[in-house]
Each structure stands twice: as structure tokens, then as C-alpha cells.
């Protein structure tokens, strides 16, 4: 199997055919991920193994490129023994999914099919959006005034930036550490635990920043897109991260689901069954 440091096995293969899922998994995430999707796919898909990316342990100071992530996932392992029949991407993971699919055309005779779940490009505003989300998830740990101040400071960072995304990401991480220090003191958790959480957030910011260096458009044009109501709302609002993604997206299947439930509902599996051509 491919390198265990780069991939986790969600479903072991019973043949040499595998599907790859590209995501930034994190414990406690509210959004359904590839494990839920694989459960929904059921026994009909048992022939295929399903592997999920394990992001490398890098930080913003390392200044990784998008290529370095792909290299982390594709190096080592006995890839020649397997046929990757499909690559799935979730949110910004869809950017890396395109690059992985492109790389696989060099090592196997058939191009894998590409399926994107709420595909999203990275821009500097996404960093503030993610910070806003983290503040909301903290709930009553912060007062309303503290939460609003945190959101305002995150917005000011990206609006005042000179458009150097990675530098804005460093400021967002510094703000996150400041707020996490306050939150962890209030709920009585140790500084060591705080540091673990901050490192995870920085790793995520690094993943987002590096994705901005990858152009997935050529592969996305040949992809299947499965999108949520939240995705449609962002498109109608003119969110450039979504609007620019839609411009190059191949066949699109909008579903009446929230973003959180997109990979949890049977309707997404039905799209795969009806249109992916693997069963």
C-alpha cells in the first residue's frame, strides 16, 4: 500500500482498485467527511479500497508549495500495484485532488475520474472566514464583545494585507493563538494542549495558503461537481472562491443539502452510482 505516513485507510481494498480522498481531516469537525461517505457507499463499493490524505506536518515558516503536498502524498509506496479509479476532493482539497489526478496520468494507463464536493479555491478572504468560523465554534467561551472584536480583527488583517496570502495567514494564526490562550485559561486546559490546537490550526492555514499556488482548472473541467445549498448561496452572493470555481467546473449536480451534510446524505451516493461509471 502507499506510505502510511501520507495516507490513512478508510476501507481496505479487496482488489487492486482504489479511490483516493483529499481532505484536511480534523477531530471534532462538524462537517461530514470521507468516512461518512464510504459508509453510505456500502457493500456495493467494497471492491474498492478508499484512502484519505494525511497532511504533512509543516508550518507557515516552511513556505511549502502546492507541489510539495502532492509530492508528500505520491512519493514512496507500491503505486504500480494499484489502479486509482477515482480521486475525490472536498472543499480546498479539490485543488490538490486535481494535481494528484494529473500526476497519476504519468504512472497508470487510465486517467482517474475526479469528483469534487463543494470545490473551493483559496483567496485571502478565506483565511478570515475560517477564523470567524473558529470563533463561532467557541460559543460562550467568549463574550459577545470579545467574539465580535476577534472577527473584526481577522477582517482587518485580510483587508489591510498587501495581498501576500502567507503573511496574512501568519497574522491570523497569531490572532488565533491569542484567543486560544484566553479560551484555554477560562476552561482550565493546559498550555501544552493549547499549543497542540494552535499547531493544528497553523497546519490548516498552511494547507490553504499552499493551495493558492495550484491551478486545478484543466482537471476540474473534466470533473463531476457535487454541491450543497450553502455552496449555491456563496455563488449567488458573488463569493469569488466559489464563483471562479464554478467557471471551470465540469458536470455539476446541486443537492438540497447543507455543506455539513453533503457527504453524509444518500443523495450524494446516488450521484456517484448514476454518473461516476464505476458500478
PDB file of N, CA and C in Angstrom, residues 196-257:
ATOM      1  N   UNK A 196      -0.980  22.413  21.009  1.00  0.00           N
ATOM      2  CA  UNK A 196      -1.371  21.389  20.029  1.00  0.00           C
ATOM      3  C   UNK A 196      -2.457  21.913  19.090  1.00  0.00           C
ATOM      4  N   UNK A 197      -3.433  22.585  19.668  1.00  0.00           N
ATOM      5  CA  UNK A 197      -4.554  23.105  18.873  1.00  0.00           C
ATOM      6  C   UNK A 197      -4.069  24.208  17.939  1.00  0.00           C
ATOM      7  N   UNK A 198      -3.188  25.053  18.419  1.00  0.00           N
ATOM      8  CA  UNK A 198      -2.662  26.132  17.576  1.00  0.00           C
ATOM      9  C   UNK A 198      -1.837  25.555  16.426  1.00  0.00           C
ATOM     10  N   UNK A 199      -1.051  24.533  16.715  1.00  0.00           N
ATOM     11  CA  UNK A 199      -0.257  23.911  15.642  1.00  0.00           C
ATOM     12  C   UNK A 199      -1.164  23.315  14.564  1.00  0.00           C
ATOM     13  N   UNK A 200      -2.271  22.704  14.989  1.00  0.00           N
ATOM     14  CA  UNK A 200      -3.214  22.149  14.012  1.00  0.00           C
ATOM     15  C   UNK A 200      -3.813  23.259  13.162  1.00  0.00           C
ATOM     16  N   UNK A 201      -4.198  24.363  13.799  1.00  0.00           N
ATOM     17  CA  UNK A 201      -4.770  25.480  13.044  1.00  0.00           C
ATOM     18  C   UNK A 201      -3.732  26.057  12.079  1.00  0.00           C
ATOM     19  N   UNK A 202      -2.500  26.189  12.522  1.00  0.00           N
ATOM     20  CA  UNK A 202      -1.459  26.695  11.630  1.00  0.00           C
ATOM     21  C   UNK A 202      -1.235  25.746  10.460  1.00  0.00           C
ATOM     22  N   UNK A 203      -1.278  24.456  10.741  1.00  0.00           N
ATOM     23  CA  UNK A 203      -1.125  23.473   9.659  1.00  0.00           C
ATOM     24  C   UNK A 203      -2.228  23.637   8.619  1.00  0.00           C
ATOM     25  N   UNK A 204      -3.443  23.916   9.109  1.00  0.00           N
ATOM     26  CA  UNK A 204      -4.562  24.128   8.196  1.00  0.00           C
ATOM     27  C   UNK A 204      -4.377  25.406   7.391  1.00  0.00           C
ATOM     28  N   UNK A 205      -3.938  26.477   8.031  1.00  0.00           N
ATOM     29  CA  UNK A 205      -3.671  27.730   7.319  1.00  0.00           C
ATOM     30  C   UNK A 205      -2.571  27.540   6.270  1.00  0.00           C
ATOM     31  N   UNK A 206      -1.605  26.690   6.579  1.00  0.00           N
ATOM     32  CA  UNK A 206      -0.530  26.411   5.631  1.00  0.00           C
ATOM     33  C   UNK A 206      -1.064  25.657   4.425  1.00  0.00           C
ATOM     34  N   UNK A 207      -1.927  24.689   4.673  1.00  0.00           N
ATOM     35  CA  UNK A 207      -2.592  23.921   3.609  1.00  0.00           C
ATOM     36  C   UNK A 207      -3.372  24.847   2.680  1.00  0.00           C
ATOM     37  N   UNK A 208      -4.124  25.783   3.274  1.00  0.00           N
ATOM     38  CA  UNK A 208      -4.901  26.727   2.468  1.00  0.00           C
ATOM     39  C   UNK A 208      -3.990  27.635   1.651  1.00  0.00           C
ATOM     40  N   UNK A 209      -2.935  28.130   2.278  1.00  0.00           N
ATOM     41  CA  UNK A 209      -2.032  29.055   1.600  1.00  0.00           C
ATOM     42  C   UNK A 209      -1.332  28.401   0.415  1.00  0.00           C
ATOM     43  N   UNK A 210      -0.870  27.177   0.605  1.00  0.00           N
ATOM     44  CA  UNK A 210      -0.163  26.479  -0.472  1.00  0.00           C
ATOM     45  C   UNK A 210      -1.087  26.161  -1.638  1.00  0.00           C
ATOM     46  N   UNK A 211      -2.366  25.915  -1.351  1.00  0.00           N
ATOM     47  CA  UNK A 211      -3.321  25.582  -2.412  1.00  0.00           C
ATOM     48  C   UNK A 211      -3.479  26.729  -3.410  1.00  0.00           C
ATOM     49  N   UNK A 212      -3.220  27.960  -2.966  1.00  0.00           N
ATOM     50  CA  UNK A 212      -3.348  29.111  -3.855  1.00  0.00           C
ATOM     51  C   UNK A 212      -2.314  29.077  -4.977  1.00  0.00           C
ATOM     52  N   UNK A 213      -1.286  28.245  -4.835  1.00  0.00           N
ATOM     53  CA  UNK A 213      -0.242  28.155  -5.850  1.00  0.00           C
ATOM     54  C   UNK A 213      -0.538  27.100  -6.921  1.00  0.00           C
ATOM     55  N   UNK A 214      -1.673  26.393  -6.786  1.00  0.00           N
ATOM     56  CA  UNK A 214      -2.026  25.316  -7.708  1.00  0.00           C
ATOM     57  C   UNK A 214      -3.171  25.767  -8.599  1.00  0.00           C
ATOM     58  N   UNK A 215      -3.060  25.536  -9.894  1.00  0.00           N
ATOM     59  CA  UNK A 215      -4.138  25.832 -10.836  1.00  0.00           C
ATOM     60  C   UNK A 215      -4.823  24.520 -11.216  1.00  0.00           C
ATOM     61  N   UNK A 216      -6.023  24.261 -10.690  1.00  0.00           N
ATOM     62  CA  UNK A 216      -6.680  22.975 -10.950  1.00  0.00           C
ATOM     63  C   UNK A 216      -7.600  22.994 -12.162  1.00  0.00           C
ATOM     64  N   UNK A 217      -7.676  24.104 -12.890  1.00  0.00           N
ATOM     65  CA  UNK A 217      -8.755  24.322 -13.856  1.00  0.00           C
ATOM     66  C   UNK A 217      -8.815  23.256 -14.947  1.00  0.00           C
ATOM     67  N   UNK A 218      -7.669  22.818 -15.472  1.00  0.00           N
ATOM     68  CA  UNK A 218      -7.687  21.851 -16.568  1.00  0.00           C
ATOM     69  C   UNK A 218      -8.360  20.544 -16.150  1.00  0.00           C
ATOM     70  N   UNK A 219      -8.070  20.090 -14.937  1.00  0.00           N
ATOM     71  CA  UNK A 219      -8.666  18.843 -14.455  1.00  0.00           C
ATOM     72  C   UNK A 219     -10.111  19.069 -14.026  1.00  0.00           C
ATOM     73  N   UNK A 220     -10.390  20.198 -13.396  1.00  0.00           N
ATOM     74  CA  UNK A 220     -11.749  20.474 -12.951  1.00  0.00           C
ATOM     75  C   UNK A 220     -12.734  20.478 -14.121  1.00  0.00           C
ATOM     76  N   UNK A 221     -12.285  20.861 -15.294  1.00  0.00           N
ATOM     77  CA  UNK A 221     -13.168  20.878 -16.459  1.00  0.00           C
ATOM     78  C   UNK A 221     -13.647  19.476 -16.827  1.00  0.00           C
ATOM     79  N   UNK A 222     -12.921  18.466 -16.395  1.00  0.00           N
ATOM     80  CA  UNK A 222     -13.292  17.075 -16.701  1.00  0.00           C
ATOM     81  C   UNK A 222     -13.899  16.381 -15.477  1.00  0.00           C
ATOM     82  N   UNK A 223     -14.272  17.146 -14.484  1.00  0.00           N
ATOM     83  CA  UNK A 223     -14.689  16.572 -13.203  1.00  0.00           C
ATOM     84  C   UNK A 223     -16.201  16.526 -13.063  1.00  0.00           C
ATOM     85  N   UNK A 224     -16.631  15.837 -12.013  1.00  0.00           N
ATOM     86  CA  UNK A 224     -18.012  15.872 -11.538  1.00  0.00           C
ATOM     87  C   UNK A 224     -18.033  16.694 -10.257  1.00  0.00           C
ATOM     88  N   UNK A 225     -18.898  17.692 -10.207  1.00  0.00           N
ATOM     89  CA  UNK A 225     -19.036  18.508  -9.013  1.00  0.00           C
ATOM     90  C   UNK A 225     -20.346  18.214  -8.308  1.00  0.00           C
ATOM     91  N   UNK A 226     -20.283  17.931  -7.013  1.00  0.00           N
ATOM     92  CA  UNK A 226     -21.475  17.709  -6.189  1.00  0.00           C
ATOM     93  C   UNK A 226     -21.510  18.836  -5.173  1.00  0.00           C
ATOM     94  N   UNK A 227     -22.558  19.678  -5.249  1.00  0.00           N
ATOM     95  CA  UNK A 227     -22.543  20.912  -4.476  1.00  0.00           C
ATOM     96  C   UNK A 227     -23.775  21.039  -3.583  1.00  0.00           C
ATOM     97  N   UNK A 228     -23.612  21.811  -2.527  1.00  0.00           N
ATOM     98  CA  UNK A 228     -24.640  21.970  -1.495  1.00  0.00           C
ATOM     99  C   UNK A 228     -25.410  23.278  -1.668  1.00  0.00           C
ATOM    100  N   UNK A 229     -26.455  23.446  -0.871  1.00  0.00           N
ATOM    101  CA  UNK A 229     -27.182  24.711  -0.834  1.00  0.00           C
ATOM    102  C   UNK A 229     -26.282  25.848  -0.349  1.00  0.00           C
ATOM    103  N   UNK A 230     -25.411  25.561   0.606  1.00  0.00           N
ATOM    104  CA  UNK A 230     -24.501  26.597   1.103  1.00  0.00           C
ATOM    105  C   UNK A 230     -23.564  27.069  -0.009  1.00  0.00           C
ATOM    106  N   UNK A 231     -23.108  26.149  -0.818  1.00  0.00           N
ATOM    107  CA  UNK A 231     -22.262  26.477  -1.960  1.00  0.00           C
ATOM    108  C   UNK A 231     -23.026  27.394  -2.916  1.00  0.00           C
ATOM    109  N   UNK A 232     -24.295  27.047  -3.189  1.00  0.00           N
ATOM    110  CA  UNK A 232     -25.127  27.860  -4.079  1.00  0.00           C
ATOM    111  C   UNK A 232     -25.335  29.258  -3.501  1.00  0.00           C
ATOM    112  N   UNK A 233     -25.507  29.348  -2.185  1.00  0.00           N
ATOM    113  CA  UNK A 233     -25.670  30.657  -1.544  1.00  0.00           C
ATOM    114  C   UNK A 233     -24.407  31.507  -1.725  1.00  0.00           C
ATOM    115  N   UNK A 234     -23.248  30.884  -1.580  1.00  0.00           N
ATOM    116  CA  UNK A 234     -21.998  31.618  -1.781  1.00  0.00           C
ATOM    117  C   UNK A 234     -21.871  32.087  -3.231  1.00  0.00           C
ATOM    118  N   UNK A 235     -22.295  31.236  -4.153  1.00  0.00           N
ATOM    119  CA  UNK A 235     -22.238  31.611  -5.563  1.00  0.00           C
ATOM    120  C   UNK A 235     -23.142  32.816  -5.840  1.00  0.00           C
ATOM    121  N   UNK A 236     -24.367  32.775  -5.319  1.00  0.00           N
ATOM    122  CA  UNK A 236     -25.300  33.887  -5.530  1.00  0.00           C
ATOM    123  C   UNK A 236     -24.785  35.176  -4.890  1.00  0.00           C
ATOM    124  N   UNK A 237     -24.051  35.044  -3.794  1.00  0.00           N
ATOM    125  CA  UNK A 237     -23.507  36.220  -3.113  1.00  0.00           C
ATOM    126  C   UNK A 237     -22.266  36.762  -3.814  1.00  0.00           C
ATOM    127  N   UNK A 238     -21.788  36.058  -4.844  1.00  0.00           N
ATOM    128  CA  UNK A 238     -20.628  36.523  -5.591  1.00  0.00           C
ATOM    129  C   UNK A 238     -19.299  36.209  -4.951  1.00  0.00           C
ATOM    130  N   UNK A 239     -19.265  35.232  -4.054  1.00  0.00           N
ATOM    131  CA  UNK A 239     -18.015  34.830  -3.407  1.00  0.00           C
ATOM    132  C   UNK A 239     -17.035  34.370  -4.480  1.00  0.00           C
ATOM    133  N   UNK A 240     -15.912  35.074  -4.673  1.00  0.00           N
ATOM    134  CA  UNK A 240     -15.003  34.718  -5.773  1.00  0.00           C
ATOM    135  C   UNK A 240     -14.393  33.328  -5.654  1.00  0.00           C
ATOM    136  N   UNK A 241     -14.243  32.825  -4.424  1.00  0.00           N
ATOM    137  CA  UNK A 241     -13.673  31.495  -4.250  1.00  0.00           C
ATOM    138  C   UNK A 241     -14.576  30.422  -4.848  1.00  0.00           C
ATOM    139  N   UNK A 242     -15.883  30.689  -4.836  1.00  0.00           N
ATOM    140  CA  UNK A 242     -16.862  29.759  -5.390  1.00  0.00           C
ATOM    141  C   UNK A 242     -17.172  30.095  -6.844  1.00  0.00           C
ATOM    142  N   UNK A 243     -17.381  31.378  -7.132  1.00  0.00           N
ATOM    143  CA  UNK A 243     -17.715  31.796  -8.496  1.00  0.00           C
ATOM    144  C   UNK A 243     -16.625  31.374  -9.475  1.00  0.00           C
ATOM    145  N   UNK A 244     -15.364  31.585  -9.116  1.00  0.00           N
ATOM    146  CA  UNK A 244     -14.264  31.207 -10.004  1.00  0.00           C
ATOM    147  C   UNK A 244     -14.158  29.701 -10.149  1.00  0.00           C
ATOM    148  N   UNK A 245     -14.534  28.966  -9.095  1.00  0.00           N
ATOM    149  CA  UNK A 245     -14.527  27.506  -9.186  1.00  0.00           C
ATOM    150  C   UNK A 245     -15.599  27.031 -10.156  1.00  0.00           C
ATOM    151  N   UNK A 246     -16.792  27.620 -10.082  1.00  0.00           N
ATOM    152  CA  UNK A 246     -17.901  27.209 -10.940  1.00  0.00           C
ATOM    153  C   UNK A 246     -17.574  27.433 -12.409  1.00  0.00           C
ATOM    154  N   UNK A 247     -16.810  28.471 -12.701  1.00  0.00           N
ATOM    155  CA  UNK A 247     -16.483  28.799 -14.091  1.00  0.00           C
ATOM    156  C   UNK A 247     -15.764  27.651 -14.802  1.00  0.00           C
ATOM    157  N   UNK A 248     -15.019  26.860 -14.066  1.00  0.00           N
ATOM    158  CA  UNK A 248     -14.221  25.804 -14.699  1.00  0.00           C
ATOM    159  C   UNK A 248     -14.691  24.411 -14.305  1.00  0.00           C
ATOM    160  N   UNK A 249     -15.806  24.337 -13.572  1.00  0.00           N
ATOM    161  CA  UNK A 249     -16.294  23.041 -13.103  1.00  0.00           C
ATOM    162  C   UNK A 249     -16.969  22.284 -14.241  1.00  0.00           C
ATOM    163  N   UNK A 250     -16.742  20.972 -14.284  1.00  0.00           N
ATOM    164  CA  UNK A 250     -17.367  20.139 -15.312  1.00  0.00           C
ATOM    165  C   UNK A 250     -18.841  19.931 -15.033  1.00  0.00           C
ATOM    166  N   UNK A 251     -19.294  18.701 -15.107  1.00  0.00           N
ATOM    167  CA  UNK A 251     -20.704  18.419 -14.797  1.00  0.00           C
ATOM    168  C   UNK A 251     -20.980  18.694 -13.322  1.00  0.00           C
ATOM    169  N   UNK A 252     -22.080  19.392 -13.080  1.00  0.00           N
ATOM    170  CA  UNK A 252     -22.384  19.788 -11.708  1.00  0.00           C
ATOM    171  C   UNK A 252     -23.735  19.241 -11.289  1.00  0.00           C
ATOM    172  N   UNK A 253     -23.789  18.721 -10.063  1.00  0.00           N
ATOM    173  CA  UNK A 253     -25.019  18.167  -9.521  1.00  0.00           C
ATOM    174  C   UNK A 253     -25.321  18.860  -8.193  1.00  0.00           C
ATOM    175  N   UNK A 254     -26.169  19.900  -8.221  1.00  0.00           N
ATOM    176  CA  UNK A 254     -26.526  20.592  -6.977  1.00  0.00           C
ATOM    177  C   UNK A 254     -27.529  19.776  -6.173  1.00  0.00           C
ATOM    178  N   UNK A 255     -27.287  19.665  -4.880  1.00  0.00           N
ATOM    179  CA  UNK A 255     -28.165  18.904  -3.997  1.00  0.00           C
ATOM    180  C   UNK A 255     -28.735  19.825  -2.933  1.00  0.00           C
ATOM    181  N   UNK A 256     -29.946  19.551  -2.498  1.00  0.00           N
ATOM    182  CA  UNK A 256     -30.594  20.351  -1.469  1.00  0.00           C
ATOM    183  C   UNK A 256     -30.133  19.962  -0.084  1.00  0.00           C
ATOM    184  N   UNK A 257     -28.853  20.120   0.167  1.00  0.00           N
ATOM    185  CA  UNK A 257     -28.241  19.725   1.435  1.00  0.00           C
ATOM    186  C   UNK A 257     -27.375  20.853   1.956  1.00  0.00           C
TER     187      UNK A 257
END
